[in-house]
Amino acid sequence: MEDKDLKYMELALELAGNALGRTSPNPMVGAVVVKDGRIVGKGYHARAGTPHAEIHALREAGEDAVGATLYVTLEPCCHHGRTGPCTEAVIRAGIKKVVMAMTDPNPLVAGKGARKLRDSGIEVVCGVLEAQARRLNEIFIKYISTGMPYVVLKTAMSLDGKIATAGGESKWITGPRAREHVHLLRDRYDAILVGIGTVLADDPSLTTRLPDREGRDPVRVILDSGAATPPGAKILTQNSQAQTIIITTGEAPPDNVKQLESAGAVVIKVPGSDEGIALADMLRELAGREITSVLVEGGARVNGSFVRDKLVDKVNWYIAPKIIGGGKAPGPVGGPGIKLLNDALQIENIEVHDLGNDICIEGYVAVRGGLDVYRIS
């Protein structure tokens, strides 16, 4: 691997990151065209349905693409989707060499794009900054590999592990910088999920509010097996372009369901479970609607259910330097818990964010018995 390859691939990754939270259900991709040591074209994929990164870079390069090297963060596609195959455009442009960070996990591509390029006489190199590329597209990799959304568990707690006082007060445990950090997460992920308890107790907006720019509201998902969400709740009456999805079961009263649908909610019925809702079935339903990532901001019961069912991929744990105390003050993860420490959910690849008086611990759920293909190593 040459230093120049690292330099140009770093630029391609930086370009791809410009579309953070905007390309779902597609991956983020950046591309750079280099000829005779000079960048002649660059671009990134902005959102699904628009030209891919390679197309932007090749258009900017024009005739200079002939005999040039294309650096791209993901294997060029070779199938017709919302747009045409990038491999054909690369071949037509006269590119001599393609350096890519990783192969595309999409079964429709998965090595076929690289093979088509090689069959056309183009030199192909793969694996330059692959770990960084996989980290960038961790959401897409899981979604396309498993048919399930990427699940991030977010919670905010005091130093002694409380998410509210014994009397139920929870606003605000963390400070302004931590709350702004949470809104950056909302801007990135497709959906935000809470339980009916949070809706009834707090009447939250579940929108993205950023001080320096306009954010994108995630789809609001409410776990509500009895369809008890008030039709006048903020999640249904506020001015927001994002959908509100109410997840219920067959036990939900039909009149309640009709009221919620009349208020603009999308009501989805999934199988029930002993805990209320079969979460894995619910996540598959969301994936079928091209929701590729879910930010769980639930209370102790919802958080405990996701942990119990081993559905969490990543955590963002906000900790405030406050001591609340009280045996009846709730912690962030409910349910029966574990009996043996060896069964605890292990978090790895930790990053700690300094957010003024608060901190955020961000990390990945370790996979026992080996690394899943979509996990970050």
Short mmCIF file of C-alpha atoms in Angstrom, two decimals:
data_model
loop_
_atom_site.label_atom_id
_atom_site.label_comp_id
_atom_site.label_asym_id
_atom_site.label_seq_id
_atom_site.Cartn_x
_atom_site.Cartn_y
_atom_site.Cartn_z
CA MET A 1 0.00 0.00 0.00
CA GLU A 2 1.55 3.29 -1.09
CA ASP A 3 1.35 6.59 0.81
CA LYS A 4 -0.42 8.21 -2.13
CA ASP A 5 -3.14 5.54 -1.98
CA LEU A 6 -3.74 6.32 1.69
CA LYS A 7 -3.87 10.07 1.01
CA TYR A 8 -6.41 9.85 -1.79
CA MET A 9 -8.53 7.26 0.00
CA GLU A 10 -8.61 9.43 3.12
CA LEU A 11 -9.98 12.23 0.95
CA ALA A 12 -12.58 9.88 -0.55
CA LEU A 13 -13.69 8.83 2.94
CA GLU A 14 -13.92 12.47 4.01
CA LEU A 15 -16.08 13.24 0.98
CA ALA A 16 -18.35 10.28 1.74
CA GLY A 17 -18.86 11.54 5.29
CA ASN A 18 -20.41 14.75 3.95
CA ALA A 19 -23.63 12.79 3.46
CA LEU A 20 -23.81 11.40 7.01
CA GLY A 21 -27.40 10.44 7.74
CA ARG A 22 -28.64 11.34 4.26
CA THR A 23 -28.11 8.32 1.97
CA SER A 24 -30.30 5.64 3.57
CA PRO A 25 -31.00 2.97 2.45
CA ASN A 26 -27.82 3.39 0.39
CA PRO A 27 -24.28 3.53 1.74
CA MET A 28 -22.14 6.65 2.00
CA VAL A 29 -19.56 6.65 -0.81
CA GLY A 30 -16.83 9.06 -1.86
CA ALA A 31 -14.68 9.00 -5.01
CA VAL A 32 -11.56 10.76 -6.25
CA VAL A 33 -10.06 10.64 -9.77
CA VAL A 34 -6.27 11.17 -9.94
CA LYS A 35 -4.10 11.58 -13.04
CA ASP A 36 -0.36 12.22 -13.08
CA GLY A 37 -0.41 13.03 -9.38
CA ARG A 38 -3.20 15.60 -9.76
CA ILE A 39 -6.81 15.38 -8.57
CA VAL A 40 -8.99 15.90 -11.63
CA GLY A 41 -12.36 14.88 -10.21
CA LYS A 42 -14.09 14.16 -6.93
CA GLY A 43 -17.57 13.60 -5.60
CA TYR A 44 -19.83 11.79 -3.16
CA HIS A 45 -23.24 10.16 -3.09
CA ALA A 46 -25.65 12.69 -1.59
CA ARG A 47 -28.86 10.68 -1.20
CA ALA A 48 -30.68 7.64 -2.61
CA GLY A 49 -31.90 8.13 -6.17
CA THR A 50 -29.20 10.65 -7.09
CA PRO A 51 -25.95 9.90 -8.99
CA HIS A 52 -23.37 7.82 -7.20
CA ALA A 53 -19.99 9.15 -6.10
CA GLU A 54 -18.18 7.70 -9.11
CA ILE A 55 -20.48 9.48 -11.53
CA HIS A 56 -19.90 12.88 -9.90
CA ALA A 57 -16.13 12.35 -9.91
CA LEU A 58 -16.02 11.14 -13.52
CA ARG A 59 -18.16 14.03 -14.74
CA GLU A 60 -15.83 16.51 -13.07
CA ALA A 61 -12.78 14.74 -14.52
CA GLY A 62 -14.16 14.73 -18.06
CA GLU A 63 -11.54 13.71 -20.64
CA ASP A 64 -8.86 13.66 -17.93
CA ALA A 65 -10.41 10.40 -16.70
CA VAL A 66 -8.74 8.53 -19.58
CA GLY A 67 -5.78 6.63 -18.14
CA ALA A 68 -6.48 7.93 -14.62
CA THR A 69 -6.88 6.14 -11.26
CA LEU A 70 -10.22 6.10 -9.47
CA TYR A 71 -10.20 5.94 -5.66
CA VAL A 72 -13.57 4.90 -4.25
CA THR A 73 -14.64 3.91 -0.73
CA LEU A 74 -16.91 1.07 -1.87
CA GLU A 75 -16.85 -1.36 -4.78
CA PRO A 76 -18.59 0.20 -7.82
CA CYS A 77 -22.05 -1.25 -8.41
CA CYS A 78 -22.74 -3.41 -11.44
CA HIS A 79 -26.55 -3.63 -11.32
CA HIS A 80 -29.49 -1.44 -12.21
CA GLY A 81 -31.16 0.03 -9.12
CA ARG A 82 -32.44 3.57 -8.73
CA THR A 83 -29.52 4.50 -11.00
CA GLY A 84 -27.45 2.69 -13.62
CA PRO A 85 -24.32 0.55 -13.01
CA CYS A 86 -21.24 2.55 -12.06
CA THR A 87 -18.96 -0.11 -13.54
CA GLU A 88 -20.17 0.74 -17.05
CA ALA A 89 -19.49 4.43 -16.47
CA VAL A 90 -16.00 3.67 -15.16
CA ILE A 91 -15.20 1.52 -18.21
CA ARG A 92 -16.59 4.09 -20.67
CA ALA A 93 -14.58 6.87 -19.03
CA GLY A 94 -11.30 5.07 -19.78
CA ILE A 95 -10.16 4.64 -16.18
CA LYS A 96 -6.96 2.59 -16.02
CA LYS A 97 -6.96 1.58 -12.33
CA VAL A 98 -9.53 1.41 -9.53
CA VAL A 99 -8.48 1.47 -5.87
CA MET A 100 -11.36 0.66 -3.53
CA ALA A 101 -11.55 0.45 0.24
CA MET A 102 -13.87 -2.55 0.47
CA THR A 103 -16.10 -4.86 -1.51
CA ASP A 104 -19.82 -4.19 -1.46
CA PRO A 105 -21.68 -6.52 0.97
CA ASN A 106 -24.81 -6.19 -1.17
CA PRO A 107 -25.37 -9.65 -2.71
CA LEU A 108 -26.22 -7.95 -6.01
CA VAL A 109 -22.63 -6.70 -6.17
CA ALA A 110 -20.33 -8.55 -3.71
CA GLY A 111 -17.26 -8.88 -5.91
CA LYS A 112 -19.10 -8.82 -9.24
CA GLY A 113 -18.30 -5.15 -9.77
CA ALA A 114 -14.58 -5.69 -9.28
CA ARG A 115 -14.68 -8.74 -11.56
CA LYS A 116 -16.40 -6.78 -14.33
CA LEU A 117 -13.74 -4.08 -14.12
CA ARG A 118 -10.91 -6.62 -14.25
CA ASP A 119 -12.54 -8.39 -17.19
CA SER A 120 -12.47 -5.04 -19.00
CA GLY A 121 -8.72 -4.71 -18.47
CA ILE A 122 -8.84 -2.34 -15.51
CA GLU A 123 -6.42 -2.96 -12.63
CA VAL A 124 -8.32 -3.30 -9.34
CA VAL A 125 -6.85 -2.96 -5.84
CA CYS A 126 -9.03 -3.59 -2.78
CA GLY A 127 -8.56 -3.12 0.97
CA VAL A 128 -7.06 0.38 1.27
CA LEU A 129 -8.33 1.80 4.60
CA GLU A 130 -10.93 -0.95 4.74
CA ALA A 131 -11.49 -0.69 8.51
CA GLN A 132 -12.30 3.01 8.22
CA ALA A 133 -14.65 2.33 5.31
CA ARG A 134 -16.49 -0.36 7.26
CA ARG A 135 -16.84 1.94 10.25
CA LEU A 136 -18.26 4.67 8.03
CA ASN A 137 -20.92 2.32 6.64
CA GLU A 138 -21.60 0.16 9.70
CA ILE A 139 -25.33 0.82 9.33
CA PHE A 140 -25.52 -0.16 5.66
CA ILE A 141 -23.35 -3.24 6.19
CA LYS A 142 -25.64 -4.67 8.85
CA TYR A 143 -28.83 -3.76 7.01
CA ILE A 144 -27.80 -5.26 3.68
CA SER A 145 -26.15 -8.32 5.27
CA THR A 146 -28.89 -9.31 7.72
CA GLY A 147 -32.10 -7.57 6.66
CA MET A 148 -32.28 -5.94 10.09
CA PRO A 149 -31.79 -2.31 11.14
CA TYR A 150 -28.71 -1.20 13.05
CA VAL A 151 -29.74 -0.60 16.68
CA VAL A 152 -28.15 2.04 18.91
CA LEU A 153 -29.14 2.19 22.58
CA LYS A 154 -28.93 5.70 24.05
CA THR A 155 -29.49 6.59 27.67
CA ALA A 156 -28.63 9.42 30.07
CA MET A 157 -28.00 8.73 33.72
CA SER A 158 -26.51 10.12 36.89
CA LEU A 159 -23.16 9.05 38.32
CA ASP A 160 -24.97 6.51 40.51
CA GLY A 161 -26.86 5.02 37.58
CA LYS A 162 -30.28 6.67 37.82
CA ILE A 163 -32.33 7.88 34.85
CA ALA A 164 -34.90 9.67 37.02
CA THR A 165 -35.66 10.47 40.64
CA ALA A 166 -37.90 8.25 42.75
CA GLY A 167 -40.66 10.74 41.94
CA GLY A 168 -40.16 10.33 38.19
CA GLU A 169 -38.38 13.62 37.38
CA SER A 170 -35.83 13.18 34.58
CA LYS A 171 -35.40 16.60 32.90
CA TRP A 172 -32.61 17.33 32.72
CA ILE A 173 -30.03 14.90 34.04
CA THR A 174 -27.42 15.95 31.49
CA GLY A 175 -26.45 19.44 30.35
CA PRO A 176 -26.90 21.38 27.08
CA ARG A 177 -23.82 20.01 25.30
CA ALA A 178 -24.83 16.41 25.96
CA ARG A 179 -28.36 17.10 24.75
CA GLU A 180 -27.02 18.70 21.58
CA HIS A 181 -24.89 15.58 21.03
CA VAL A 182 -28.06 13.48 21.24
CA HIS A 183 -29.68 15.63 18.57
CA LEU A 184 -26.69 15.00 16.32
CA LEU A 185 -27.44 11.29 16.73
CA ARG A 186 -31.09 11.86 15.84
CA ASP A 187 -29.94 13.68 12.72
CA ARG A 188 -27.88 10.64 11.70
CA TYR A 189 -30.22 7.69 12.29
CA ASP A 190 -33.36 6.80 10.35
CA ALA A 191 -35.67 6.29 13.32
CA ILE A 192 -36.00 7.07 17.01
CA LEU A 193 -37.84 4.59 19.22
CA VAL A 194 -39.52 4.97 22.61
CA GLY A 195 -42.18 3.13 24.56
CA ILE A 196 -45.71 4.26 25.32
CA GLY A 197 -44.64 5.01 28.88
CA THR A 198 -42.35 7.79 27.68
CA VAL A 199 -45.09 9.26 25.49
CA LEU A 200 -47.63 9.31 28.32
CA ALA A 201 -45.19 10.65 30.91
CA ASP A 202 -43.30 13.28 28.88
CA ASP A 203 -45.31 13.99 25.69
CA PRO A 204 -41.99 14.30 23.80
CA SER A 205 -41.48 15.80 20.34
CA LEU A 206 -38.81 13.28 19.25
CA THR A 207 -37.49 15.73 16.66
CA THR A 208 -34.00 16.97 15.79
CA ARG A 209 -33.17 20.43 17.10
CA LEU A 210 -29.69 21.75 16.32
CA PRO A 211 -28.61 25.31 17.15
CA ASP A 212 -26.45 25.95 14.09
CA ARG A 213 -28.29 24.24 11.28
CA GLU A 214 -31.52 22.55 10.25
CA GLY A 215 -31.57 18.91 11.24
CA ARG A 216 -33.47 15.98 9.79
CA ASP A 217 -36.23 14.54 11.95
CA PRO A 218 -36.04 10.76 12.29
CA VAL A 219 -39.08 8.57 11.84
CA ARG A 220 -40.76 8.29 15.25
CA VAL A 221 -41.48 4.72 16.36
CA ILE A 222 -43.64 4.10 19.43
CA LEU A 223 -43.95 0.68 21.08
CA ASP A 224 -47.60 0.71 22.09
CA SER A 225 -49.17 -2.75 22.19
CA GLY A 226 -52.56 -1.37 23.28
CA ALA A 227 -52.64 1.62 20.89
CA ALA A 228 -52.95 3.93 23.90
CA THR A 229 -51.08 6.88 22.34
CA PRO A 230 -53.26 10.01 22.68
CA PRO A 231 -54.25 11.34 19.21
CA GLY A 232 -53.34 14.82 20.48
CA ALA A 233 -49.77 13.88 21.46
CA LYS A 234 -46.95 16.05 20.10
CA ILE A 235 -45.58 13.18 18.04
CA LEU A 236 -48.78 13.38 15.98
CA THR A 237 -49.69 17.07 16.02
CA GLN A 238 -46.37 18.91 15.61
CA ASN A 239 -45.06 20.28 12.33
CA SER A 240 -42.66 17.58 11.11
CA GLN A 241 -42.04 15.89 7.78
CA ALA A 242 -41.17 12.57 9.46
CA GLN A 243 -43.68 9.77 9.90
CA THR A 244 -44.90 8.53 13.24
CA ILE A 245 -45.20 4.74 13.39
CA ILE A 246 -47.18 3.11 16.19
CA ILE A 247 -46.25 -0.53 16.80
CA THR A 248 -49.17 -2.49 18.22
CA THR A 249 -50.33 -6.09 18.48
CA GLY A 250 -53.55 -7.82 17.53
CA GLU A 251 -54.84 -7.08 21.03
CA ALA A 252 -55.03 -3.34 20.36
CA PRO A 253 -58.62 -1.98 20.44
CA PRO A 254 -59.75 -1.33 16.82
CA ASP A 255 -61.27 2.05 17.76
CA ASN A 256 -57.93 3.20 19.17
CA VAL A 257 -56.17 2.11 16.00
CA LYS A 258 -58.64 4.02 13.82
CA GLN A 259 -58.19 7.17 15.91
CA LEU A 260 -54.40 7.00 15.57
CA GLU A 261 -54.61 6.45 11.82
CA SER A 262 -57.00 9.38 11.50
CA ALA A 263 -54.44 11.49 13.39
CA GLY A 264 -51.82 10.63 10.77
CA ALA A 265 -50.00 7.73 12.37
CA VAL A 266 -48.93 4.61 10.52
CA VAL A 267 -50.07 1.68 12.67
CA ILE A 268 -48.22 -1.60 12.29
CA LYS A 269 -49.37 -4.77 14.01
CA VAL A 270 -46.70 -7.29 14.97
CA PRO A 271 -46.84 -10.48 17.06
CA GLY A 272 -46.99 -10.04 20.80
CA SER A 273 -44.67 -11.55 23.38
CA ASP A 274 -44.64 -12.09 27.13
CA GLU A 275 -43.10 -8.62 27.40
CA GLY A 276 -45.65 -6.98 25.07
CA ILE A 277 -44.15 -6.80 21.56
CA ALA A 278 -41.89 -9.20 19.64
CA LEU A 279 -39.00 -6.81 19.03
CA ALA A 280 -37.21 -8.83 16.35
CA ASP A 281 -40.40 -9.02 14.29
CA MET A 282 -40.89 -5.29 14.77
CA LEU A 283 -37.35 -4.55 13.54
CA ARG A 284 -37.87 -6.71 10.45
CA GLU A 285 -41.03 -4.74 9.68
CA LEU A 286 -39.07 -1.50 9.91
CA ALA A 287 -36.31 -2.87 7.68
CA GLY A 288 -38.94 -3.78 5.11
CA ARG A 289 -39.79 -0.07 5.00
CA GLU A 290 -36.12 0.78 4.32
CA ILE A 291 -35.51 1.97 7.87
CA THR A 292 -31.88 0.95 8.24
CA SER A 293 -31.09 2.28 11.73
CA VAL A 294 -32.95 2.79 14.99
CA LEU A 295 -31.94 4.98 17.93
CA VAL A 296 -33.56 3.54 21.06
CA GLU A 297 -34.28 6.26 23.64
CA GLY A 298 -36.57 4.23 25.86
CA GLY A 299 -37.00 3.91 29.56
CA ALA A 300 -35.76 1.05 31.71
CA ARG A 301 -38.32 -1.47 30.45
CA VAL A 302 -37.76 -0.83 26.74
CA ASN A 303 -33.98 -0.73 27.15
CA GLY A 304 -34.05 -3.96 29.15
CA SER A 305 -36.09 -5.70 26.46
CA PHE A 306 -33.61 -4.78 23.71
CA VAL A 307 -30.68 -5.91 25.86
CA ARG A 308 -32.43 -9.14 26.84
CA ASP A 309 -33.19 -10.00 23.21
CA LYS A 310 -29.58 -9.22 22.17
CA LEU A 311 -30.70 -6.70 19.57
CA VAL A 312 -28.29 -3.86 20.42
CA ASP A 313 -25.29 -3.14 18.18
CA LYS A 314 -23.94 0.03 19.75
CA VAL A 315 -24.43 2.18 22.83
CA ASN A 316 -24.23 5.90 23.55
CA TRP A 317 -24.21 6.23 27.33
CA TYR A 318 -24.39 9.76 28.73
CA ILE A 319 -23.25 10.23 32.32
CA ALA A 320 -23.77 13.36 34.41
CA PRO A 321 -21.74 14.08 37.57
CA LYS A 322 -24.82 14.00 39.79
CA ILE A 323 -25.84 11.62 42.55
CA ILE A 324 -29.58 11.05 42.79
CA GLY A 325 -29.83 8.11 45.17
CA GLY A 326 -32.92 6.25 46.28
CA GLY A 327 -33.71 2.58 46.04
CA LYS A 328 -36.84 3.32 44.01
CA ALA A 329 -35.17 5.64 41.51
CA PRO A 330 -35.00 3.73 38.20
CA GLY A 331 -31.83 2.66 36.43
CA PRO A 332 -31.33 2.64 32.65
CA VAL A 333 -31.87 -1.09 32.02
CA GLY A 334 -34.82 -2.91 33.56
CA GLY A 335 -36.02 -6.48 33.42
CA PRO A 336 -34.82 -9.47 35.46
CA GLY A 337 -31.16 -8.88 34.61
CA ILE A 338 -28.44 -11.51 34.71
CA LYS A 339 -27.25 -13.78 37.49
CA LEU A 340 -23.63 -14.22 36.44
CA LEU A 341 -21.18 -11.45 35.55
CA ASN A 342 -19.87 -13.62 32.76
CA ASP A 343 -23.22 -13.11 31.01
CA ALA A 344 -22.98 -9.32 31.10
CA LEU A 345 -23.18 -7.42 27.83
CA GLN A 346 -19.60 -6.49 27.04
CA ILE A 347 -18.88 -3.18 25.31
CA GLU A 348 -15.70 -2.79 23.25
CA ASN A 349 -13.95 -0.28 20.96
CA ILE A 350 -14.80 2.46 23.43
CA GLU A 351 -14.68 6.18 22.69
CA VAL A 352 -15.27 8.76 25.43
CA HIS A 353 -16.67 12.15 24.42
CA ASP A 354 -16.08 15.13 26.70
CA LEU A 355 -19.30 17.16 26.73
CA GLY A 356 -18.63 19.88 29.28
CA ASN A 357 -19.62 18.57 32.69
CA ASP A 358 -20.92 15.34 31.17
CA ILE A 359 -19.34 12.50 29.24
CA CYS A 360 -20.63 10.08 26.63
CA ILE A 361 -19.31 6.54 26.43
CA GLU A 362 -19.76 5.22 22.90
CA GLY A 363 -18.97 1.62 22.09
CA TYR A 364 -19.94 -1.57 20.32
CA VAL A 365 -21.56 -4.66 21.76
CA ALA A 366 -19.04 -7.48 21.69
CA VAL A 367 -20.05 -10.64 19.87
CA ARG A 368 -19.29 -13.83 21.75
CA GLY A 369 -17.86 -16.69 19.77
CA GLY A 370 -16.53 -14.60 16.89
CA LEU A 371 -17.05 -11.36 15.04
CA ASP A 372 -20.21 -10.92 12.96
CA VAL A 373 -19.53 -9.97 9.36
CA TYR A 374 -21.06 -6.54 9.82
CA ARG A 375 -19.41 -5.72 13.17
CA ILE A 376 -16.51 -3.32 13.50
CA SER A 377 -13.28 -5.09 14.41
#
